Amino acid sequence: DAGVTQSPTHLIKTRGQQVTLRCSPKSGHDTVSWYQQALGQGPQFIFQYYEEEERQRGNFPDRFSGHQFPNYSSELNVNALLLGDSALYLCASSLEVRGNRLGNYGYTFGSGTRLTVV
Amino acid sequence: RKEVEQDPGPFNVPEGATVAFNCTYSNSASQSFFWYRQDCRKEPKLLMSVYSSGNEDGRFTAQLNRASQYISLLIRDSKLSDSATYLCVVKRDTGFQKLVFGTGTRLLVSP
């Protein structure tokens, strides 16, 4: 039973460039959330995808965009990279269970993509 | 003000010590609470959920005080392997669900 797979594991980009990060959710999961974790900080919610649509986003500029595919995998795109975008980008998958208001819905995190912008 | 606040530490304790971490949350709509553990440069992993009645898992005890919007984690008989960052996490169960993380508290257990 594969967990959450993220690629690439590490990436170095130059300011102004664009980057695409990829996430394959855990088998059986249909929802993907993306988080940014800067050094010394907790993960910050970027956005969540369900049924191929962005459901809500956190306090991130439009340079951050995403996509979810019919197989539930997802991409995170960041345009016009800034030095401050250097962080660990985490993908978490979960299962939407309507009417179940408790529990963490089996959130599973991938090991992340470490992005360095120089 | 951050939605979830934690003392970043680090907490330096000797093996065998008891250590407690605290966390406060500001959104009263939060309904689910968790402690996650994160090792250096790795992904967060669920340590335990936190229930209103308090709950225990081996050496770990979690408490929730909804009136004070306060969560705690107690680690007894600390082991070297407990060295990590402990993240306090809340989830609102209105609309769609998302996890909101605190900054994390770093624990260093020394021999």
Short mmCIF file of C-alpha atoms in Angstrom, two decimals:
data_model
loop_
_atom_site.label_atom_id
_atom_site.label_comp_id
_atom_site.label_asym_id
_atom_site.label_seq_id
_atom_site.Cartn_x
_atom_site.Cartn_y
_atom_site.Cartn_z
CA ASP A 1 0.00 0.00 0.00
CA ALA A 2 1.89 3.01 -1.30
CA GLY A 3 1.89 6.09 0.85
CA VAL A 4 2.07 9.62 -0.48
CA THR A 5 4.76 10.09 -3.08
CA GLN A 6 6.26 13.47 -3.86
CA SER A 7 8.72 14.41 -6.55
CA PRO A 8 11.32 15.66 -6.84
CA THR A 9 12.82 15.33 -3.36
CA HIS A 10 15.15 18.27 -3.79
CA LEU A 11 15.23 21.15 -6.21
CA ILE A 12 17.36 24.24 -6.71
CA LYS A 13 15.94 27.08 -8.78
CA THR A 14 16.92 30.64 -9.59
CA ARG A 15 14.88 33.69 -8.67
CA GLY A 16 12.24 34.42 -11.28
CA GLN A 17 12.01 30.85 -12.52
CA GLN A 18 8.96 28.62 -12.34
CA VAL A 19 8.69 25.26 -10.61
CA THR A 20 6.26 22.34 -10.63
CA LEU A 21 6.05 19.90 -7.74
CA ARG A 22 4.15 16.64 -7.96
CA CYS A 23 2.20 14.51 -5.52
CA SER A 24 0.61 11.09 -5.78
CA PRO A 25 -1.83 10.47 -2.95
CA LYS A 26 -2.10 7.37 -0.84
CA SER A 27 -4.15 4.63 -2.45
CA GLY A 28 -7.82 5.18 -1.67
CA HIS A 29 -7.45 8.87 -0.88
CA ASP A 30 -9.18 11.49 -3.00
CA THR A 31 -8.17 14.81 -1.44
CA VAL A 32 -4.80 16.52 -1.65
CA SER A 33 -3.61 19.42 0.49
CA TRP A 34 -0.40 21.34 -0.01
CA TYR A 35 1.62 22.96 2.75
CA GLN A 36 4.70 25.16 2.82
CA GLN A 37 7.10 24.77 5.74
CA ALA A 38 9.80 27.40 6.07
CA LEU A 39 12.79 26.73 8.30
CA GLY A 40 11.82 26.88 11.96
CA GLN A 41 8.12 27.23 11.22
CA GLY A 42 5.15 24.91 11.21
CA PRO A 43 3.56 23.88 7.91
CA GLN A 44 1.36 26.59 6.40
CA PHE A 45 -1.71 25.64 4.37
CA ILE A 46 -1.48 26.62 0.72
CA PHE A 47 -4.59 25.01 -0.78
CA GLN A 48 -6.59 21.83 -1.04
CA TYR A 49 -7.89 19.96 -4.07
CA TYR A 50 -10.92 17.73 -4.22
CA GLU A 51 -12.76 16.51 -7.31
CA GLU A 52 -10.18 18.33 -9.44
CA GLU A 53 -11.10 21.70 -7.96
CA GLU A 54 -9.37 24.01 -5.53
CA ARG A 55 -11.62 24.15 -2.49
CA GLN A 56 -9.91 26.80 -0.43
CA ARG A 57 -6.54 28.45 -0.25
CA GLY A 58 -4.49 29.92 2.51
CA ASN A 59 -2.75 33.27 2.53
CA PHE A 60 -0.60 32.69 -0.54
CA PRO A 61 -0.35 34.88 -3.66
CA ASP A 62 -1.61 33.89 -7.08
CA ARG A 63 1.94 32.88 -8.02
CA PHE A 64 1.01 29.64 -6.29
CA SER A 65 -1.36 27.52 -8.32
CA GLY A 66 -2.25 23.90 -8.55
CA HIS A 67 -4.09 21.19 -10.30
CA GLN A 68 -5.62 17.84 -9.50
CA PHE A 69 -5.94 15.12 -12.11
CA PRO A 70 -8.67 12.49 -12.51
CA ASN A 71 -6.42 9.93 -10.81
CA TYR A 72 -6.30 12.26 -7.76
CA SER A 73 -2.64 13.14 -8.20
CA SER A 74 -1.79 16.80 -7.92
CA GLU A 75 0.71 19.42 -8.97
CA LEU A 76 1.80 22.61 -7.25
CA ASN A 77 3.14 25.36 -9.50
CA VAL A 78 5.01 28.40 -8.32
CA ASN A 79 5.79 31.21 -10.76
CA ALA A 80 8.28 34.05 -10.48
CA LEU A 81 10.16 32.40 -7.64
CA LEU A 82 11.39 34.54 -4.78
CA LEU A 83 14.13 33.76 -2.29
CA GLY A 84 11.42 33.55 0.36
CA ASP A 85 9.81 30.63 -1.46
CA SER A 86 12.67 28.43 -0.25
CA ALA A 87 10.99 25.84 1.97
CA LEU A 88 9.89 22.25 2.38
CA TYR A 89 6.70 21.70 0.40
CA LEU A 90 4.52 18.99 1.86
CA CYS A 91 1.65 17.19 0.25
CA ALA A 92 -0.95 15.47 2.40
CA SER A 93 -3.67 13.20 1.14
CA SER A 94 -6.88 12.24 2.87
CA LEU A 95 -10.28 10.78 2.22
CA GLU A 96 -13.35 12.96 2.09
CA VAL A 97 -15.92 11.36 4.33
CA ARG A 98 -19.13 13.31 4.24
CA GLY A 99 -20.87 13.61 7.55
CA ASN A 100 -17.90 12.39 9.56
CA ARG A 101 -16.98 15.40 11.66
CA LEU A 102 -14.30 13.87 13.84
CA GLY A 103 -10.88 12.40 13.27
CA ASN A 104 -8.12 13.48 11.00
CA TYR A 105 -9.55 11.55 8.09
CA GLY A 106 -6.30 9.64 7.87
CA TYR A 107 -4.18 12.53 6.70
CA THR A 108 -0.96 11.08 5.31
CA PHE A 109 1.99 13.28 4.50
CA GLY A 110 4.56 12.76 1.82
CA SER A 111 8.21 13.25 2.65
CA GLY A 112 8.19 16.60 0.91
CA THR A 113 10.09 18.48 -1.74
CA ARG A 114 12.84 20.72 -0.48
CA LEU A 115 12.99 23.79 -2.73
CA THR A 116 15.93 26.15 -2.60
CA VAL A 117 15.72 29.42 -4.52
CA VAL A 118 19.04 31.15 -5.17
CA ARG B 1 -2.01 36.59 16.35
CA LYS B 2 -1.35 33.07 15.10
CA GLU B 3 -4.26 30.64 15.16
CA VAL B 4 -2.16 28.04 17.01
CA GLU B 5 0.61 29.16 19.34
CA GLN B 6 3.39 27.11 20.87
CA ASP B 7 6.60 27.83 22.74
CA PRO B 8 9.28 27.04 20.12
CA GLY B 9 11.79 25.88 22.76
CA PRO B 10 14.16 24.16 22.56
CA PHE B 11 13.46 22.14 25.66
CA ASN B 12 16.67 20.44 26.79
CA VAL B 13 16.01 17.56 29.19
CA PRO B 14 17.99 14.56 30.43
CA GLU B 15 16.93 11.02 29.71
CA GLY B 16 14.22 9.88 32.10
CA ALA B 17 12.84 13.36 32.69
CA THR B 18 9.19 14.35 32.36
CA VAL B 19 8.49 17.24 30.02
CA ALA B 20 5.29 19.09 29.15
CA PHE B 21 4.40 21.13 26.10
CA ASN B 22 1.55 23.58 25.90
CA CYS B 23 -0.39 25.01 23.02
CA THR B 24 -3.21 27.52 22.70
CA TYR B 25 -5.60 27.99 19.80
CA SER B 26 -7.65 31.04 18.98
CA ASN B 27 -10.49 29.72 16.84
CA SER B 28 -13.28 28.39 19.00
CA ALA B 29 -14.71 26.59 15.95
CA SER B 30 -11.79 24.17 16.13
CA GLN B 31 -13.15 20.74 16.88
CA SER B 32 -10.36 18.21 16.41
CA PHE B 33 -6.95 18.35 17.98
CA PHE B 34 -3.73 16.45 17.44
CA TRP B 35 -0.07 16.27 18.29
CA TYR B 36 2.28 15.53 15.42
CA ARG B 37 5.94 14.65 15.65
CA GLN B 38 8.45 15.86 13.09
CA ASP B 39 12.01 14.64 12.90
CA CYS B 40 14.66 16.85 11.35
CA ARG B 41 14.04 17.36 7.64
CA LYS B 42 11.26 14.77 7.58
CA GLU B 43 7.50 14.96 7.20
CA PRO B 44 5.18 15.38 10.20
CA LYS B 45 3.70 12.18 11.55
CA LEU B 46 0.65 11.82 13.76
CA LEU B 47 1.64 11.15 17.36
CA MET B 48 -1.81 11.14 18.90
CA SER B 49 -5.23 12.68 18.78
CA VAL B 50 -6.39 14.75 21.74
CA TYR B 51 -9.78 14.19 23.32
CA SER B 52 -11.72 16.29 25.81
CA SER B 53 -11.47 13.56 28.44
CA GLY B 54 -7.71 13.38 28.04
CA ASN B 55 -5.96 10.38 26.62
CA GLU B 56 -2.81 8.41 27.12
CA ASP B 57 -0.62 6.36 24.83
CA GLY B 58 2.23 4.72 26.70
CA ARG B 59 4.51 7.46 27.99
CA PHE B 60 2.50 10.19 26.25
CA THR B 61 -0.53 11.95 27.75
CA ALA B 62 -2.56 14.59 25.97
CA GLN B 63 -5.07 16.94 27.53
CA LEU B 64 -7.59 19.38 26.06
CA ASN B 65 -9.28 22.28 27.82
CA ARG B 66 -11.92 23.68 25.48
CA ALA B 67 -12.93 26.48 27.83
CA SER B 68 -9.37 27.83 27.91
CA GLN B 69 -8.63 26.74 24.31
CA TYR B 70 -5.53 24.99 25.57
CA ILE B 71 -3.88 21.69 24.65
CA SER B 72 -1.02 19.94 26.38
CA LEU B 73 1.32 17.01 25.82
CA LEU B 74 3.17 15.28 28.63
CA ILE B 75 6.06 12.94 27.96
CA ARG B 76 7.21 10.76 30.84
CA ASP B 77 10.52 8.92 31.11
CA SER B 78 12.01 10.75 28.11
CA LYS B 79 14.11 8.70 25.71
CA LEU B 80 16.87 9.90 23.39
CA SER B 81 14.59 8.87 20.52
CA ASP B 82 11.97 11.40 21.67
CA SER B 83 14.20 14.21 20.40
CA ALA B 84 12.13 15.88 17.69
CA THR B 85 9.81 18.80 17.05
CA TYR B 86 6.28 18.42 18.39
CA LEU B 87 3.59 20.18 16.41
CA CYS B 88 0.26 21.15 17.89
CA VAL B 89 -2.46 20.84 15.24
CA VAL B 90 -6.12 21.84 15.17
CA LYS B 91 -8.79 21.15 12.60
CA ARG B 92 -12.02 22.98 12.05
CA ASP B 93 -14.89 20.72 11.11
CA THR B 94 -17.02 23.36 9.41
CA GLY B 95 -17.25 23.25 5.66
CA PHE B 96 -14.14 21.52 4.43
CA GLN B 97 -11.43 20.31 6.73
CA LYS B 98 -7.86 21.51 6.90
CA LEU B 99 -5.11 21.08 9.46
CA VAL B 100 -3.71 24.22 11.10
CA PHE B 101 -0.24 23.76 12.59
CA GLY B 102 1.56 25.55 15.35
CA THR B 103 5.19 26.52 14.94
CA GLY B 104 6.30 23.44 16.83
CA THR B 105 8.25 22.88 20.03
CA ARG B 106 11.70 21.40 19.74
CA LEU B 107 12.70 18.76 22.28
CA LEU B 108 16.28 17.66 22.83
CA VAL B 109 16.81 14.69 25.15
CA SER B 110 20.40 14.22 26.27
CA PRO B 111 22.14 11.19 27.88
#
